[in-house]
mmCIF file of C-alpha atoms in Angstrom:
data_model
loop_
_atom_site.group_PDB
_atom_site.id
_atom_site.type_symbol
_atom_site.label_atom_id
_atom_site.label_comp_id
_atom_site.label_asym_id
_atom_site.label_seq_id
_atom_site.Cartn_x
_atom_site.Cartn_y
_atom_site.Cartn_z
ATOM 1 C CA MET A 1 0.234 -0.073 0.080
ATOM 2 C CA GLU A 2 1.196 3.195 -1.127
ATOM 3 C CA LEU A 3 0.415 5.392 1.285
ATOM 4 C CA ALA A 4 1.183 8.811 0.973
ATOM 5 C CA VAL A 5 2.688 9.954 4.433
ATOM 6 C CA LEU A 6 2.631 13.333 4.620
ATOM 7 C CA ALA A 7 2.979 13.327 8.090
ATOM 8 C CA MET A 8 6.804 12.268 8.041
ATOM 9 C CA ALA A 9 8.745 15.023 9.223
ATOM 10 C CA GLY A 10 11.834 13.433 9.850
ATOM 11 C CA ALA A 11 12.423 12.971 5.778
ATOM 12 C CA ALA A 12 15.666 13.011 6.161
ATOM 13 C CA GLU A 13 15.857 9.363 7.243
ATOM 14 C CA THR A 14 16.180 6.272 6.036
ATOM 15 C CA PRO A 15 14.256 3.310 6.229
ATOM 16 C CA GLU A 16 16.736 1.719 7.938
ATOM 17 C CA GLU A 17 16.329 3.873 10.659
ATOM 18 C CA GLN A 18 13.339 3.783 10.641
ATOM 19 C CA ARG A 19 12.493 0.567 11.786
ATOM 20 C CA SER A 20 15.266 0.457 13.847
ATOM 21 C CA VAL A 21 13.282 3.547 15.700
ATOM 22 C CA ILE A 22 9.861 1.322 15.061
ATOM 23 C CA GLU A 23 11.596 -1.302 16.725
ATOM 24 C CA ALA A 24 13.126 0.023 19.696
ATOM 25 C CA ALA A 25 9.751 1.926 20.915
ATOM 26 C CA LYS A 26 8.193 -1.802 20.200
ATOM 27 C CA SER A 27 11.193 -2.716 23.198
ATOM 28 C CA GLY A 28 9.489 0.105 25.767
ATOM 29 C CA ASP A 29 11.927 2.802 24.995
ATOM 30 C CA LEU A 30 9.305 6.205 25.220
ATOM 31 C CA ALA A 31 12.359 8.283 23.372
ATOM 32 C CA ALA A 32 12.211 5.757 20.382
ATOM 33 C CA PHE A 33 8.030 6.046 20.624
ATOM 34 C CA GLU A 34 8.213 10.417 20.550
ATOM 35 C CA ILE A 35 10.302 10.613 17.603
ATOM 36 C CA LEU A 36 7.375 7.753 16.245
ATOM 37 C CA MET A 37 4.655 10.575 18.176
ATOM 38 C CA ARG A 38 6.498 13.592 16.497
ATOM 39 C CA GLN A 39 6.833 11.558 12.694
ATOM 40 C CA HIS A 40 2.910 10.841 13.127
ATOM 41 C CA GLU A 41 1.394 13.578 15.170
ATOM 42 C CA ARG A 42 0.258 15.826 12.231
ATOM 43 C CA LEU A 43 -1.391 12.833 10.170
ATOM 44 C CA VAL A 44 -3.481 12.488 13.388
ATOM 45 C CA LEU A 45 -4.687 15.419 14.151
ATOM 46 C CA VAL A 46 -5.099 17.404 11.200
ATOM 47 C CA THR A 47 -7.255 13.968 10.405
ATOM 48 C CA ALA A 48 -8.990 13.995 13.435
ATOM 49 C CA LEU A 49 -8.837 18.013 13.364
ATOM 50 C CA ARG A 50 -10.748 17.910 9.793
ATOM 51 C CA LEU A 51 -13.225 14.884 11.025
ATOM 52 C CA VAL A 52 -14.099 16.363 14.440
ATOM 53 C CA GLY A 53 -13.876 20.218 13.793
ATOM 54 C CA ASN A 54 -13.094 21.804 16.811
ATOM 55 C CA MET A 55 -9.773 21.182 18.308
ATOM 56 C CA PRO A 56 -10.247 20.019 22.168
ATOM 57 C CA ASP A 57 -11.696 17.319 20.578
ATOM 58 C CA ALA A 58 -9.059 16.726 17.799
ATOM 59 C CA GLN A 59 -6.408 16.572 21.337
ATOM 60 C CA ASP A 60 -8.407 13.841 22.833
ATOM 61 C CA VAL A 61 -8.993 11.687 19.510
ATOM 62 C CA SER A 62 -5.065 12.197 18.724
ATOM 63 C CA GLN A 63 -4.480 11.235 22.687
ATOM 64 C CA GLU A 64 -6.292 7.960 22.269
ATOM 65 C CA VAL A 65 -4.789 6.873 18.933
ATOM 66 C CA PHE A 66 -1.350 7.410 20.287
ATOM 67 C CA LEU A 67 -2.048 5.061 23.518
ATOM 68 C CA LYS A 68 -3.643 2.633 20.965
ATOM 69 C CA LEU A 69 -0.232 2.599 19.173
ATOM 70 C CA TYR A 70 2.298 2.108 22.517
ATOM 71 C CA ARG A 71 -0.347 -1.126 23.029
ATOM 72 C CA ASN A 72 -0.706 -2.630 19.581
ATOM 73 C CA LEU A 73 3.238 -1.605 18.204
ATOM 74 C CA ARG A 74 3.726 -5.071 17.735
ATOM 75 C CA LYS A 75 1.152 -5.334 14.947
ATOM 76 C CA VAL A 76 2.931 -2.901 13.069
ATOM 77 C CA ASP A 77 6.088 -3.254 10.200
ATOM 78 C CA GLY A 78 6.749 -0.017 9.096
ATOM 79 C CA ALA A 79 6.158 4.026 8.662
ATOM 80 C CA GLN A 80 3.324 2.932 5.439
ATOM 81 C CA SER A 81 1.360 0.032 7.525
ATOM 82 C CA ILE A 82 2.100 2.718 10.531
ATOM 83 C CA ALA A 83 0.102 5.622 8.652
ATOM 84 C CA GLY A 84 -1.842 3.229 7.503
ATOM 85 C CA TRP A 85 -2.867 1.986 10.589
ATOM 86 C CA LEU A 86 -3.175 5.178 11.988
ATOM 87 C CA TYR A 87 -5.383 6.726 9.826
ATOM 88 C CA ARG A 88 -7.463 3.586 10.653
ATOM 89 C CA VAL A 89 -7.804 3.808 14.618
ATOM 90 C CA THR A 90 -7.726 8.267 13.850
ATOM 91 C CA VAL A 91 -11.021 7.352 11.876
ATOM 92 C CA ASN A 92 -12.711 4.778 13.905
ATOM 93 C CA ALA A 93 -11.266 7.374 16.818
ATOM 94 C CA VAL A 94 -13.595 10.242 15.316
ATOM 95 C CA ARG A 95 -16.800 7.804 14.710
ATOM 96 C CA ASP A 96 -17.080 6.396 18.343
ATOM 97 C CA LEU A 97 -16.294 9.805 19.682
ATOM 98 C CA GLN A 98 -19.213 11.594 18.028
ATOM 99 C CA ARG A 99 -21.399 8.491 18.578
ATOM 100 C CA ARG A 100 -20.838 9.610 22.271
ATOM 101 C CA LYS A 101 -22.298 12.516 21.709
ATOM 102 C CA ARG A 102 -25.319 14.894 20.046
ATOM 103 C CA PRO A 103 -25.940 13.672 16.928
ATOM 104 C CA GLU A 104 -25.515 17.048 14.318
ATOM 105 C CA ALA A 105 -27.119 18.408 12.053
ATOM 106 C CA PRO A 106 -28.125 16.691 8.990
ATOM 107 C CA MET A 107 -26.753 18.692 5.840
ATOM 108 C CA GLU A 108 -30.464 19.302 4.287
ATOM 109 C CA PHE A 109 -30.400 21.893 7.150
ATOM 110 C CA ALA A 110 -27.548 23.252 5.491
ATOM 111 C CA GLU A 111 -29.493 25.945 3.779
ATOM 112 C CA ASN A 112 -31.632 27.098 6.192
ATOM 113 C CA LEU A 113 -28.322 28.082 8.709
ATOM 114 C CA PRO A 114 -28.438 31.348 9.626
ATOM 115 C CA ALA A 115 -26.187 34.129 7.259
ATOM 116 C CA GLY A 116 -23.164 36.182 9.393
ATOM 117 C CA GLY A 117 -23.835 39.371 7.845
ATOM 118 C CA THR A 118 -25.269 41.586 4.655
ATOM 119 C CA ASP A 119 -22.122 43.330 3.965
ATOM 120 C CA PRO A 120 -20.664 41.707 0.984
ATOM 121 C CA GLN A 121 -16.552 43.140 1.538
ATOM 122 C CA GLN A 122 -16.805 41.784 5.270
ATOM 123 C CA ALA A 123 -18.584 37.520 3.744
ATOM 124 C CA ALA A 124 -15.450 37.835 1.727
ATOM 125 C CA THR A 125 -13.332 37.770 4.812
ATOM 126 C CA GLU A 126 -10.932 34.782 4.587
ATOM 127 C CA ALA A 127 -12.022 33.681 8.323
ATOM 128 C CA GLU A 128 -15.374 33.550 7.516
ATOM 129 C CA ARG A 129 -14.788 31.573 4.266
ATOM 130 C CA ARG A 130 -12.953 29.248 6.067
ATOM 131 C CA ARG A 131 -15.639 29.414 9.030
ATOM 132 C CA ALA A 132 -18.361 28.312 6.072
ATOM 133 C CA LEU A 133 -15.424 25.437 4.660
ATOM 134 C CA GLU A 134 -15.508 23.701 7.883
ATOM 135 C CA MET A 135 -19.471 24.077 8.557
ATOM 136 C CA SER A 136 -19.974 22.506 4.952
ATOM 137 C CA LEU A 137 -17.527 19.018 6.113
ATOM 138 C CA ARG A 138 -19.697 19.341 9.183
ATOM 139 C CA MET A 139 -23.123 18.564 6.804
ATOM 140 C CA LEU A 140 -21.290 15.984 5.679
ATOM 141 C CA PRO A 141 -22.908 12.050 6.700
ATOM 142 C CA GLU A 142 -19.921 10.432 9.297
ATOM 143 C CA LYS A 143 -18.379 7.865 5.576
ATOM 144 C CA GLU A 144 -18.910 10.531 3.209
ATOM 145 C CA ARG A 145 -17.159 12.692 5.325
ATOM 146 C CA ALA A 146 -14.471 10.583 5.875
ATOM 147 C CA ALA A 147 -13.975 9.338 2.247
ATOM 148 C CA LEU A 148 -14.591 13.111 1.341
ATOM 149 C CA VAL A 149 -11.225 14.156 4.236
ATOM 150 C CA LEU A 150 -9.202 11.352 3.216
ATOM 151 C CA ARG A 151 -9.420 11.497 -0.535
ATOM 152 C CA ASP A 152 -9.581 15.569 -1.209
ATOM 153 C CA LEU A 153 -7.678 16.587 2.372
ATOM 154 C CA GLU A 154 -5.088 13.656 2.898
ATOM 155 C CA GLY A 155 -4.501 13.322 -0.700
ATOM 156 C CA LEU A 156 -4.627 9.171 -0.723
ATOM 157 C CA THR A 157 -5.649 7.002 -3.646
ATOM 158 C CA THR A 158 -9.363 5.960 -3.811
ATOM 159 C CA GLU A 159 -7.685 2.088 -2.842
ATOM 160 C CA GLU A 160 -6.191 3.352 0.635
ATOM 161 C CA VAL A 161 -9.723 5.398 1.586
ATOM 162 C CA ALA A 162 -11.227 1.739 0.613
ATOM 163 C CA ARG A 163 -8.704 0.304 2.648
ATOM 164 C CA VAL A 164 -8.564 2.456 5.838
ATOM 165 C CA LEU A 165 -12.679 2.467 5.774
ATOM 166 C CA GLY A 166 -13.320 -1.184 5.471
ATOM 167 C CA SER A 167 -15.162 -0.129 1.911
ATOM 168 C CA SER A 168 -15.292 -1.604 -1.296
ATOM 169 C CA GLU A 169 -13.146 1.212 -3.801
ATOM 170 C CA ALA A 170 -17.201 1.046 -5.460
ATOM 171 C CA THR A 171 -18.591 2.483 -2.550
ATOM 172 C CA VAL A 172 -15.830 4.628 -1.210
ATOM 173 C CA ARG A 173 -16.014 6.181 -5.211
ATOM 174 C CA SER A 174 -19.848 7.023 -4.708
ATOM 175 C CA GLN A 175 -19.247 9.210 -1.019
ATOM 176 C CA ILE A 176 -16.564 10.548 -2.632
ATOM 177 C CA SER A 177 -18.979 11.589 -6.059
ATOM 178 C CA LYS A 178 -21.689 12.444 -3.488
ATOM 179 C CA ALA A 179 -20.133 14.758 -0.812
ATOM 180 C CA ARG A 180 -18.255 16.639 -3.376
ATOM 181 C CA VAL A 181 -21.577 17.324 -5.157
ATOM 182 C CA LYS A 182 -22.416 18.367 -1.144
ATOM 183 C CA VAL A 183 -20.128 20.568 -0.440
ATOM 184 C CA ARG A 184 -20.085 22.170 -3.631
ATOM 185 C CA GLY A 185 -24.075 23.211 -3.201
ATOM 186 C CA PHE A 186 -23.488 24.053 0.858
ATOM 187 C CA VAL A 187 -20.445 26.955 -0.932
ATOM 188 C CA GLU A 188 -22.189 28.447 -3.343
ATOM 189 C CA ARG A 189 -25.366 28.790 -1.039
ATOM 190 C CA TYR A 190 -23.422 30.001 1.407
ATOM 191 C CA PHE A 191 -21.735 32.731 -0.604
ATOM 192 C CA ARG A 192 -24.788 33.553 -2.591
ATOM 193 C CA SER A 193 -26.337 34.507 0.687
ATOM 194 C CA ARG A 194 -24.271 36.764 1.390
ATOM 195 C CA MET B 16 -33.139 15.210 -23.842
ATOM 196 C CA MET B 17 -29.682 14.019 -22.004
ATOM 197 C CA ASN B 18 -30.482 12.847 -18.209
ATOM 198 C CA CYS B 19 -26.970 15.605 -16.089
ATOM 199 C CA LYS B 20 -28.435 12.438 -12.815
ATOM 200 C CA ASP B 21 -26.364 9.875 -14.523
ATOM 201 C CA TRP B 22 -23.710 12.351 -14.890
ATOM 202 C CA GLU B 23 -23.354 13.589 -11.517
ATOM 203 C CA GLU B 24 -20.611 11.469 -10.118
ATOM 204 C CA ARG B 25 -18.702 11.012 -13.571
ATOM 205 C CA VAL B 26 -18.306 14.707 -13.908
ATOM 206 C CA ALA B 27 -17.689 14.849 -9.582
ATOM 207 C CA LEU B 28 -15.320 11.996 -9.899
ATOM 208 C CA HIS B 29 -13.610 13.936 -12.943
ATOM 209 C CA ALA B 30 -13.462 17.337 -10.957
ATOM 210 C CA GLY B 31 -11.262 15.404 -8.104
ATOM 211 C CA GLY B 32 -8.579 13.807 -11.413
ATOM 212 C CA ASP B 33 -10.518 10.081 -10.195
ATOM 213 C CA LEU B 34 -11.664 9.183 -13.409
ATOM 214 C CA ALA B 35 -9.195 6.596 -15.611
ATOM 215 C CA ALA B 36 -8.832 8.474 -19.242
ATOM 216 C CA ALA B 37 -11.093 6.661 -20.664
ATOM 217 C CA ALA B 38 -13.869 7.711 -18.622
ATOM 218 C CA ALA B 39 -12.425 10.803 -18.082
ATOM 219 C CA ALA B 40 -12.595 11.260 -21.740
ATOM 220 C CA GLY B 41 -15.964 10.636 -22.014
ATOM 221 C CA VAL B 42 -16.870 13.451 -19.627
ATOM 222 C CA GLU B 43 -14.864 15.830 -21.481
ATOM 223 C CA ARG B 44 -16.891 15.356 -23.976
ATOM 224 C CA HIS B 45 -20.457 15.525 -22.144
ATOM 225 C CA LEU B 46 -19.042 18.403 -20.900
ATOM 226 C CA ALA B 47 -18.698 19.950 -24.213
ATOM 227 C CA GLU B 48 -22.058 19.581 -24.782
ATOM 228 C CA CYS B 49 -23.857 19.748 -21.157
ATOM 229 C CA ALA B 50 -23.794 23.151 -20.174
ATOM 230 C CA GLY B 51 -25.662 21.955 -16.227
ATOM 231 C CA CYS B 52 -22.779 19.459 -16.092
ATOM 232 C CA ARG B 53 -20.253 21.998 -17.188
ATOM 233 C CA MET B 54 -21.180 24.583 -14.561
ATOM 234 C CA LEU B 55 -21.124 21.376 -11.515
ATOM 235 C CA TRP B 56 -17.636 20.646 -12.504
ATOM 236 C CA SER B 57 -16.726 23.940 -12.503
ATOM 237 C CA GLY B 58 -18.857 24.596 -8.725
ATOM 238 C CA ILE B 59 -16.903 21.582 -7.423
ATOM 239 C CA LYS B 60 -13.227 21.689 -8.970
ATOM 240 C CA GLU B 61 -13.897 25.718 -6.705
ATOM 241 C CA SER B 62 -15.192 24.170 -3.788
ATOM 242 C CA LEU B 63 -12.028 22.022 -3.479
ATOM 243 C CA GLU B 64 -9.855 24.644 -4.381
ATOM 244 C CA LEU B 65 -11.328 26.901 -1.560
ATOM 245 C CA LEU B 66 -11.606 22.841 0.768
ATOM 246 C CA GLN B 67 -8.504 22.395 0.245
ATOM 247 C CA GLY B 68 -6.577 26.336 0.659
ATOM 248 C CA ALA B 69 -8.909 26.316 4.325
ATOM 249 C CA HIS B 70 -6.855 23.659 5.110
ATOM 250 C CA ALA B 71 -3.232 23.966 4.817
ATOM 251 C CA GLU B 72 -2.542 26.035 7.011
ATOM 252 C CA ALA B 73 -0.233 24.493 9.347
ATOM 253 C CA GLU B 74 -1.619 23.903 13.158
ATOM 254 C CA ALA B 75 0.693 24.846 15.512
ATOM 255 C CA PRO B 76 3.000 23.827 16.998
ATOM 256 C CA GLY B 77 1.989 24.414 20.153
ATOM 257 C CA ILE B 78 -1.164 21.806 20.122
ATOM 258 C CA TYR B 79 1.106 19.130 18.608
ATOM 259 C CA THR B 80 3.376 19.482 22.091
ATOM 260 C CA ALA B 81 0.313 19.327 23.887
ATOM 261 C CA VAL B 82 -0.517 16.492 22.652
ATOM 262 C CA ARG B 83 2.833 14.617 22.934
ATOM 263 C CA GLY B 84 3.157 15.460 26.632
ATOM 264 C CA ARG B 85 -0.129 14.274 26.899
ATOM 265 C CA VAL B 86 0.206 10.760 25.968
ATOM 266 C CA LEU B 87 4.180 10.437 27.410
ATOM 267 C CA GLY B 88 2.422 11.823 30.581
ATOM 268 C CA ASP B 89 0.419 9.151 30.427
ATOM 269 C CA LEU B 90 2.534 6.200 29.314
ATOM 270 C CA GLN B 91 5.190 7.352 32.040
ATOM 271 C CA ALA B 92 2.696 7.203 35.098
ATOM 272 C CA GLY B 93 1.524 3.926 33.625
ATOM 273 C CA ARG B 94 5.381 2.556 33.728
ATOM 274 C CA MET B 95 5.666 4.309 37.254
ATOM 275 C CA PRO B 96 7.099 1.362 39.768
ATOM 276 C CA TRP B 97 4.193 0.872 41.893
ATOM 277 C CA TRP B 98 5.608 2.220 44.760
ATOM 278 C CA ARG B 99 4.967 6.044 43.400
ATOM 279 C CA ARG B 100 1.746 5.128 41.813
ATOM 280 C CA GLY B 101 -0.224 7.764 43.102
ATOM 281 C CA TRP B 102 -3.019 5.367 43.760
ATOM 282 C CA VAL B 103 -0.665 3.207 45.868
ATOM 283 C CA VAL B 104 0.612 6.840 48.027
ATOM 284 C CA GLY B 105 -3.281 6.631 48.563
ATOM 285 C CA LEU B 106 -3.625 3.810 49.473
ATOM 286 C CA ALA B 107 -1.227 3.678 52.000
ATOM 287 C CA ALA B 108 -2.058 6.519 53.529
ATOM 288 C CA ALA B 109 -5.344 5.319 54.064
ATOM 289 C CA VAL B 110 -4.366 2.437 55.923
ATOM 290 C CA ALA B 111 -2.382 4.480 58.337
ATOM 291 C CA VAL B 112 -5.140 6.686 59.005
ATOM 292 C CA MET B 113 -7.484 3.475 59.548
ATOM 293 C CA VAL B 114 -4.431 2.011 62.266
ATOM 294 C CA VAL B 115 -3.912 5.363 64.202
ATOM 295 C CA ALA B 116 -8.499 5.190 63.987
ATOM 296 C CA LEU B 117 -8.158 1.947 65.279
ATOM 297 C CA ALA B 118 -4.764 2.324 68.571
ATOM 298 C CA SER B 119 -6.599 5.777 69.487
ATOM 299 C CA TRP B 120 -10.316 3.407 69.698
ATOM 300 C CA PRO B 121 -10.733 3.323 74.141
ATOM 301 C CA VAL B 122 -10.841 -0.356 74.283
ATOM 302 C CA PRO B 123 -13.277 -1.328 77.674
ATOM 303 C CA LYS B 124 -11.646 -1.984 80.948
ATOM 304 C CA VAL B 125 -11.687 -5.601 82.201
ATOM 305 C CA GLU B 126 -11.537 -5.966 85.598
ATOM 306 C CA ILE B 127 -10.328 -9.385 86.425
ATOM 307 C CA LEU B 128 -12.342 -10.739 90.265
ATOM 308 C CA LEU B 129 -9.836 -10.912 92.636
ATOM 309 C CA PRO B 130 -11.431 -13.446 96.239
ATOM 310 C CA ARG B 131 -12.529 -11.012 98.472
ATOM 311 C CA VAL B 132 -11.839 -11.501 101.662
ATOM 312 C CA ILE B 133 -14.451 -11.392 104.135
ATOM 313 C CA ALA B 134 -12.649 -12.679 107.713
ATOM 314 C CA VAL B 135 -10.054 -13.329 108.528
ATOM 315 C CA ILE B 136 -8.481 -15.768 112.037
ATOM 316 C CA PRO B 137 -6.137 -13.413 113.172
ATOM 317 C CA PRO B 138 -3.020 -15.154 115.280
ATOM 318 C CA ALA B 139 -4.637 -15.720 118.853
ATOM 319 C CA PRO B 140 -2.686 -13.825 121.067
ATOM 320 C CA ALA B 141 -0.787 -14.484 123.919
ATOM 321 C CA ALA B 142 -2.505 -14.571 126.414
ATOM 322 C CA GLN B 143 -5.692 -16.205 124.403
ATOM 323 C CA ALA B 144 -3.095 -19.420 123.073
ATOM 324 C CA LEU B 145 -2.386 -19.909 126.409
ATOM 325 C CA GLN B 146 -5.988 -20.157 127.704
ATOM 326 C CA ALA B 147 -6.766 -22.513 124.792
ATOM 327 C CA VAL B 148 -3.888 -24.802 125.665
ATOM 328 C CA ARG B 149 -5.452 -24.782 128.907
ATOM 329 C CA ARG B 150 -8.585 -25.666 127.578
ATOM 330 C CA GLN B 151 -7.635 -28.693 125.614
ATOM 331 C CA ALA B 152 -5.299 -29.876 128.432
ATOM 332 C CA ARG B 153 -8.369 -29.989 130.401
ATOM 333 C CA GLY B 154 -10.246 -31.568 127.607
ATOM 334 C CA LEU B 155 -12.460 -28.524 126.536
ATOM 335 C CA PRO B 156 -13.135 -27.645 122.663
ATOM 336 C CA TYR B 157 -11.000 -25.255 121.736
ATOM 337 C CA ARG B 158 -12.643 -22.297 119.821
ATOM 338 C CA ARG B 159 -11.119 -19.502 118.203
ATOM 339 C CA ARG B 160 -12.425 -16.561 117.379
ATOM 340 C CA VAL B 161 -13.553 -15.024 113.620
ATOM 341 C CA VAL B 162 -13.285 -11.296 113.023
ATOM 342 C CA SER B 163 -13.572 -9.212 110.599
ATOM 343 C CA PRO B 164 -10.979 -7.605 108.179
ATOM 344 C CA GLU B 165 -11.650 -4.207 110.072
ATOM 345 C CA GLN B 166 -11.384 -6.088 113.565
ATOM 346 C CA ALA B 167 -8.482 -7.988 112.169
ATOM 347 C CA GLY B 168 -6.667 -4.815 111.788
ATOM 348 C CA LYS B 169 -7.090 -3.025 114.988
ATOM 349 C CA THR B 170 -5.520 -6.718 116.544
ATOM 350 C CA PRO B 171 -2.087 -7.034 117.349
ATOM 351 C CA ARG B 172 -0.896 -9.826 114.997
ATOM 352 C CA GLN B 173 1.559 -11.543 116.984
ATOM 353 C CA PRO B 174 2.769 -15.171 116.513
ATOM 354 C CA LEU B 175 1.846 -17.825 119.408
ATOM 355 C CA MET B 176 4.916 -19.800 120.535
ATOM 356 C CA VAL B 177 5.091 -22.019 123.341
ATOM 357 C CA ARG B 178 8.025 -22.933 125.236
ATOM 358 C CA LEU B 179 7.927 -26.868 126.888
ATOM 359 C CA VAL B 180 11.001 -27.295 129.466
ATOM 360 C CA THR B 181 11.185 -31.189 129.206
ATOM 361 C CA ASP B 182 13.572 -32.937 132.595
ATOM 362 C CA ASP B 183 16.151 -33.132 129.680
ATOM 363 C CA PRO B 184 18.243 -29.584 130.389
ATOM 364 C CA ASN B 185 18.682 -30.252 126.217
ATOM 365 C CA VAL B 186 15.584 -30.995 125.293
ATOM 366 C CA ILE B 187 13.387 -27.794 124.646
ATOM 367 C CA ILE B 188 10.102 -27.939 122.905
ATOM 368 C CA TYR B 189 9.152 -24.557 120.786
ATOM 369 C CA TRP B 190 5.646 -24.512 119.610
ATOM 370 C CA ILE B 191 5.062 -22.054 117.324
ATOM 371 C CA ALA B 192 1.449 -21.119 115.984
ATOM 372 C CA ASP B 193 0.278 -18.004 113.607
#
């Protein structure tokens, strides 16, 4: 599996060095585990943030994911395997968190969201645009959001997304296309209403 | 009339570059003929670019540091020797408090019942002893007087000693009674 390991902070490290770090972490070396965390923390935290939509929950999810990684280090072999494992566990941890919390408003209610103001100049500010885009993600159903985040924001291939989500490629392609159409609809409605 | 709903999925996939060359060429031909699908395609591309641009910003390093610190803190707490773990210290303190409380608890005194002296037979005074010897010599019964401890305390406690002199000057018999 050719996962796009965008999180690899130590890009200069050789695969041998990577393996030795993983082996040291497996033997209980916390310093080695910290190196592993530094290499993959962006992957976990940013993916979690894109899925849950707020930083405190994303940090909680990241903490849970890394603690699970430490307990399951024997199940992962190399950096690519760790990245795939982390994506899968992050998506599952977010799913668990959202099941514990109140369900979000479905996409159909997006057009009823209150507009932020009437001044078109103000509407064009970057902060507002970002907030609107964040909202468009949060309006998506859970599986479509995960597929879109992994494919369009994390840059995984459709095959990799299917492996992470445990779905077929056809299902993932359907989810991605639906999510893209919904996000486009939300963005157009939001910015036209300003 | 062309049904654009049938093209929606392919157009959306094409906008994200997810179609193989042959399928992409088919969508391109359709887009050249259909203004509605062209709008959909360009709208999806634009919204994806906006979304990717909005998420391109890097998060502050402190956020990663905080997560790392929490994870390492949890792991170090889990690997601490048992005598340094918080719950062990708490348990030891609770046990110590219980021991101190039990030690300072008032214990009821156990009364040891000793035999109580209700009367003593005091030694007979010399005069009485002599009288007793005389009475015995006459074949009369010897009577001893029973007195209470209070009365006994008033009576001088002197042992009775009787010296019997025999014909043989070397033999003297002492009879001592308490």
